[in-house]
Short mmCIF file of C-alpha atoms in Angstrom, two decimals:
data_model
loop_
_atom_site.label_atom_id
_atom_site.label_comp_id
_atom_site.label_asym_id
_atom_site.label_seq_id
_atom_site.Cartn_x
_atom_site.Cartn_y
_atom_site.Cartn_z
CA MET A 1276 11.67 -35.95 42.95
CA LYS A 1277 13.98 -33.31 44.61
CA GLY A 1278 13.98 -29.61 43.83
CA LYS A 1279 15.79 -28.17 42.09
CA PHE A 1280 18.49 -25.65 44.09
CA TYR A 1281 18.49 -21.77 41.81
CA GLY A 1282 20.96 -18.90 42.59
CA VAL A 1283 18.53 -15.52 41.40
CA SER A 1284 20.73 -12.39 40.81
CA VAL A 1285 18.99 -8.82 41.25
CA GLY A 1286 21.49 -6.68 40.58
CA SER A 1287 22.62 -3.67 42.22
CA GLY A 1288 19.44 -2.46 43.30
CA ASP A 1289 17.60 -1.23 40.79
CA PRO A 1290 15.09 -3.63 39.92
CA GLN A 1291 14.90 -2.56 36.33
CA LEU A 1292 18.48 -3.82 35.82
CA MET A 1293 17.18 -7.58 36.91
CA THR A 1294 17.67 -9.80 33.60
CA ILE A 1295 14.13 -11.63 32.19
CA LYS A 1296 15.53 -14.92 33.00
CA ALA A 1297 15.88 -14.05 36.23
CA VAL A 1298 12.19 -11.96 36.71
CA LYS A 1299 11.23 -16.27 35.00
CA THR A 1300 13.21 -18.00 38.01
CA ILE A 1301 11.61 -16.29 41.13
CA GLU A 1302 7.74 -16.30 39.39
CA LYS A 1303 8.09 -20.01 38.61
CA CYS A 1304 9.54 -20.88 42.98
CA ASN A 1305 7.38 -20.75 45.56
CA ILE A 1306 10.34 -21.22 48.29
CA ILE A 1307 12.56 -17.77 48.29
CA ALA A 1308 15.35 -17.57 50.05
CA THR A 1309 16.64 -14.29 51.28
CA PRO A 1310 19.84 -13.24 52.81
CA ILE A 1311 19.12 -10.70 55.29
CA THR A 1312 21.18 -7.86 57.44
CA ASN A 1313 22.72 -7.77 61.21
CA ASN A 1314 19.98 -4.78 60.95
CA LYS A 1315 17.30 -7.11 59.87
CA LYS A 1316 16.74 -5.85 56.15
CA MET A 1317 16.56 -8.25 53.43
CA LEU A 1318 17.51 -6.05 50.54
CA ALA A 1319 17.87 -8.25 47.22
CA PHE A 1320 14.35 -9.26 48.38
CA ASN A 1321 12.76 -6.06 48.57
CA ILE A 1322 14.63 -5.22 44.65
CA ALA A 1323 13.03 -8.42 43.44
CA SER A 1324 9.81 -7.62 44.99
CA GLN A 1325 9.49 -4.18 43.33
CA ILE A 1326 8.96 -6.66 40.19
CA VAL A 1327 7.49 -9.81 40.95
CA ASP A 1328 4.59 -10.31 43.58
CA MET A 1329 5.86 -12.17 46.78
CA SER A 1330 2.60 -12.34 47.97
CA GLN A 1331 1.60 -16.11 47.38
CA LYS A 1332 5.10 -17.61 48.44
CA THR A 1333 7.27 -18.52 51.39
CA ILE A 1334 10.38 -16.35 52.73
CA LEU A 1335 13.31 -17.61 54.05
CA PRO A 1336 15.14 -15.11 55.61
CA LEU A 1337 18.86 -16.77 56.00
CA ASN A 1338 20.95 -14.99 58.74
CA PHE A 1339 25.05 -15.14 57.43
CA LEU A 1340 26.64 -14.80 59.54
CA MET A 1341 29.70 -12.30 59.18
CA THR A 1342 32.74 -13.70 61.06
CA ARG A 1343 36.02 -14.74 59.81
CA ASP A 1344 35.84 -17.53 62.10
CA THR A 1345 35.86 -20.97 59.69
CA GLN A 1346 34.22 -23.48 62.14
CA LYS A 1347 31.51 -20.98 62.88
CA LEU A 1348 30.85 -20.02 58.83
CA ASN A 1349 31.10 -23.77 58.27
CA GLU A 1350 28.75 -24.68 61.10
CA SER A 1351 26.18 -21.50 59.90
CA HIS A 1352 26.28 -22.69 55.97
CA ASN A 1353 25.46 -26.11 56.74
CA ASN A 1354 22.52 -24.83 58.90
CA ILE A 1355 21.54 -22.72 56.12
CA ALA A 1356 21.53 -25.82 53.79
CA ASP A 1357 19.39 -28.04 56.02
CA THR A 1358 17.07 -25.43 56.24
CA ILE A 1359 16.94 -25.52 52.49
CA ALA A 1360 17.58 -29.43 51.63
CA GLN A 1361 14.22 -29.55 53.67
CA TYR A 1362 11.98 -28.29 50.90
CA LEU A 1363 14.19 -29.82 48.06
CA ILE A 1364 13.89 -33.04 49.64
CA ASP A 1365 10.09 -32.44 49.16
CA GLY A 1366 10.20 -31.85 45.60
CA GLN A 1367 10.13 -27.63 45.77
CA ASP A 1368 12.46 -25.57 44.13
CA VAL A 1369 13.90 -22.14 46.11
CA ALA A 1370 15.15 -19.13 44.16
CA MET A 1371 17.92 -17.93 46.94
CA LEU A 1372 18.07 -14.08 45.86
CA ASN A 1373 21.40 -12.33 45.40
CA LEU A 1374 22.79 -8.82 45.50
CA GLY A 1375 24.35 -7.92 42.33
CA ASP A 1376 25.90 -11.36 39.95
CA ILE A 1377 25.29 -14.48 41.65
CA SER A 1378 29.02 -15.41 40.71
CA VAL A 1379 31.02 -12.46 42.51
CA TYR A 1380 31.80 -12.26 45.78
CA SER A 1381 28.22 -14.53 46.49
CA THR A 1382 26.75 -16.09 49.90
CA PHE A 1383 24.88 -18.47 47.46
CA ALA A 1384 28.44 -20.20 46.36
CA TYR A 1385 29.02 -21.69 49.89
CA ILE A 1386 25.29 -23.35 49.88
CA MET A 1387 25.76 -24.20 46.32
CA GLU A 1388 28.58 -25.97 46.99
CA ILE A 1389 27.49 -27.74 50.22
CA LEU A 1390 24.14 -28.78 48.57
CA THR A 1391 25.69 -30.12 45.39
CA GLU A 1392 27.46 -32.47 47.17
CA ARG A 1393 24.76 -33.52 48.75
CA GLY A 1394 23.05 -34.72 45.51
CA PHE A 1395 20.77 -32.04 44.71
CA GLU A 1396 20.73 -30.05 41.73
CA CYS A 1397 21.34 -26.05 41.16
CA GLU A 1398 21.67 -24.13 38.58
CA MET A 1399 23.03 -20.16 38.48
CA ILE A 1400 20.94 -17.58 37.41
CA SER A 1401 23.86 -14.36 36.03
CA GLY A 1402 23.00 -10.88 36.05
CA VAL A 1403 24.08 -7.13 36.94
CA THR A 1404 27.18 -7.08 38.35
CA SER A 1405 27.61 -4.00 41.17
CA PHE A 1406 30.64 -2.87 39.68
CA CYS A 1407 29.61 -2.63 36.32
CA THR A 1408 26.87 -0.09 37.67
CA VAL A 1409 28.69 1.73 39.08
CA ALA A 1410 31.07 2.71 36.38
CA ALA A 1411 28.02 3.26 34.72
CA LYS A 1412 26.39 5.94 37.06
CA LEU A 1413 30.32 7.16 37.05
CA ASN A 1414 30.38 7.38 33.22
CA THR A 1415 33.39 5.51 32.65
CA SER A 1416 34.19 2.50 31.21
CA LEU A 1417 35.95 -0.41 33.61
CA THR A 1418 38.89 -0.98 30.97
CA THR A 1419 40.38 -0.96 27.41
CA MET A 1420 41.96 -2.91 24.99
CA HIS A 1421 44.88 -4.88 26.56
CA LYS A 1422 44.24 -3.17 30.06
CA PRO A 1423 43.94 -5.49 32.99
CA ILE A 1424 41.06 -5.42 35.44
CA HIS A 1425 41.67 -6.18 39.13
CA ILE A 1426 38.61 -6.87 41.28
CA LEU A 1427 39.55 -6.64 44.94
CA PRO A 1428 37.89 -7.18 48.27
CA ALA A 1429 38.46 -4.36 50.11
CA SER A 1430 39.38 -6.66 53.37
CA ASN A 1431 42.87 -8.14 51.24
CA ILE A 1432 44.06 -5.55 49.11
CA GLY A 1433 47.47 -6.81 49.53
CA ASP A 1434 49.79 -4.97 47.27
CA ALA A 1435 47.17 -4.59 44.38
CA LEU A 1436 46.92 -1.36 44.25
CA SER A 1437 50.56 -1.47 42.70
CA PHE A 1438 49.23 -3.11 39.51
CA GLU A 1439 48.82 -1.70 36.01
CA GLY A 1440 45.03 -1.51 34.89
CA THR A 1441 41.46 -0.50 36.53
CA LYS A 1442 41.50 -1.34 40.08
CA VAL A 1443 37.78 -2.05 41.83
CA ILE A 1444 37.28 -2.58 45.80
CA MET A 1445 34.42 -3.94 46.84
CA LYS A 1446 32.38 -3.88 50.07
CA SER A 1447 34.72 -1.02 51.46
CA GLY A 1448 32.65 -0.91 55.06
CA LYS A 1449 34.93 -0.51 57.70
CA GLU A 1450 38.01 -0.84 56.06
CA LEU A 1451 37.32 2.59 53.97
CA LYS A 1452 39.62 4.47 55.58
CA ASN A 1453 42.28 2.56 55.30
CA ILE A 1454 41.74 1.85 51.92
CA VAL A 1455 41.32 6.07 51.03
CA ASP A 1456 44.81 6.28 52.77
CA GLU A 1457 46.14 3.66 50.55
CA ILE A 1458 45.26 5.38 47.81
CA LYS A 1459 46.59 8.09 48.55
CA LYS A 1460 49.77 6.36 49.56
CA TYR A 1461 50.24 4.86 45.89
CA GLY A 1462 49.30 8.42 44.61
CA LEU A 1463 45.92 7.36 43.12
CA GLN A 1464 43.83 10.29 44.60
CA ASP A 1465 43.14 11.93 41.31
CA LYS A 1466 41.92 8.23 39.98
CA ALA A 1467 40.00 7.25 42.21
CA MET A 1468 35.77 7.69 41.66
CA ALA A 1469 32.93 5.99 44.34
CA VAL A 1470 29.72 4.98 44.62
CA GLN A 1471 27.63 4.46 47.94
CA ASN A 1472 24.64 2.00 47.93
CA CYS A 1473 25.17 1.85 44.37
CA GLY A 1474 21.17 2.05 43.32
CA LEU A 1475 19.28 2.47 46.21
CA PRO A 1476 17.71 4.98 47.33
CA ASP A 1477 20.03 6.45 49.44
CA GLU A 1478 22.77 6.12 46.82
CA LYS A 1479 25.37 8.51 46.70
CA ILE A 1480 27.92 9.39 43.92
CA TYR A 1481 31.88 10.11 44.99
CA LYS A 1482 33.98 11.60 41.67
CA LYS A 1483 36.69 12.80 44.42
CA ILE A 1484 37.89 10.79 46.48
CA GLU A 1485 38.35 13.17 49.03
CA ASP A 1486 34.61 13.86 49.01
CA ILE A 1487 33.96 10.51 50.25
CA ASP A 1488 32.31 9.67 53.68
CA LEU A 1489 34.63 7.49 55.67
CA ASN A 1490 31.66 6.09 57.67
CA SER A 1491 29.71 4.96 54.65
CA SER A 1492 27.62 1.92 53.93
CA TYR A 1493 30.01 -1.28 53.65
CA PHE A 1494 28.03 -1.50 49.62
CA THR A 1495 30.75 1.49 49.02
CA THR A 1496 32.76 0.26 45.84
CA ILE A 1497 36.04 2.17 44.77
CA ILE A 1498 36.95 2.28 40.92
CA ILE A 1499 40.70 3.08 40.20
CA LYS A 1500 41.44 3.83 36.88
CA ASP A 1501 45.26 4.05 36.19
#
């Protein structure tokens, strides 16, 4: 019998925001797959390991390429899927950890698509999204009745700043200066706030967009309430 592939949301940084279902899923899986950053950090794993004892589990570090080269991305994703599939074929369940919620800009989605096509059973365990945690840190609601909300990747906001309602710009990173310039261009600087590394030890909260460090982390989320 084949194993099952789980995508487990660990929230945005604070391990107390992990769901009971996420914790129980990690506890029952002996194989834990976790993305690693370019500087070899395992952020999702570090969050989950504060709640779940990982000492007896097999840890699979996953190196996801940060490139827009479609061919290289596909090769990388298939190689990762091959590694995970070996354990699933052996009948072992695998839990892949993801920051925030598994359905929002998740690396798990690419691997799930490949493994689903290969006939493996997959399940997504939802969690607290980073932008919801950011809103809570800023003590602001994301939206109110009849007001739309737009979730945007910093790499491709287009003309979305002109849209009615709240704009959430995620993973600003290298695009941060351009994003701030665009916010000022649309006259939204007084309506924009941000949180860097939400829930992590080096978290920074910016109630004013002009105070933001333009060399901030990749994990910088901006909320514009218009």
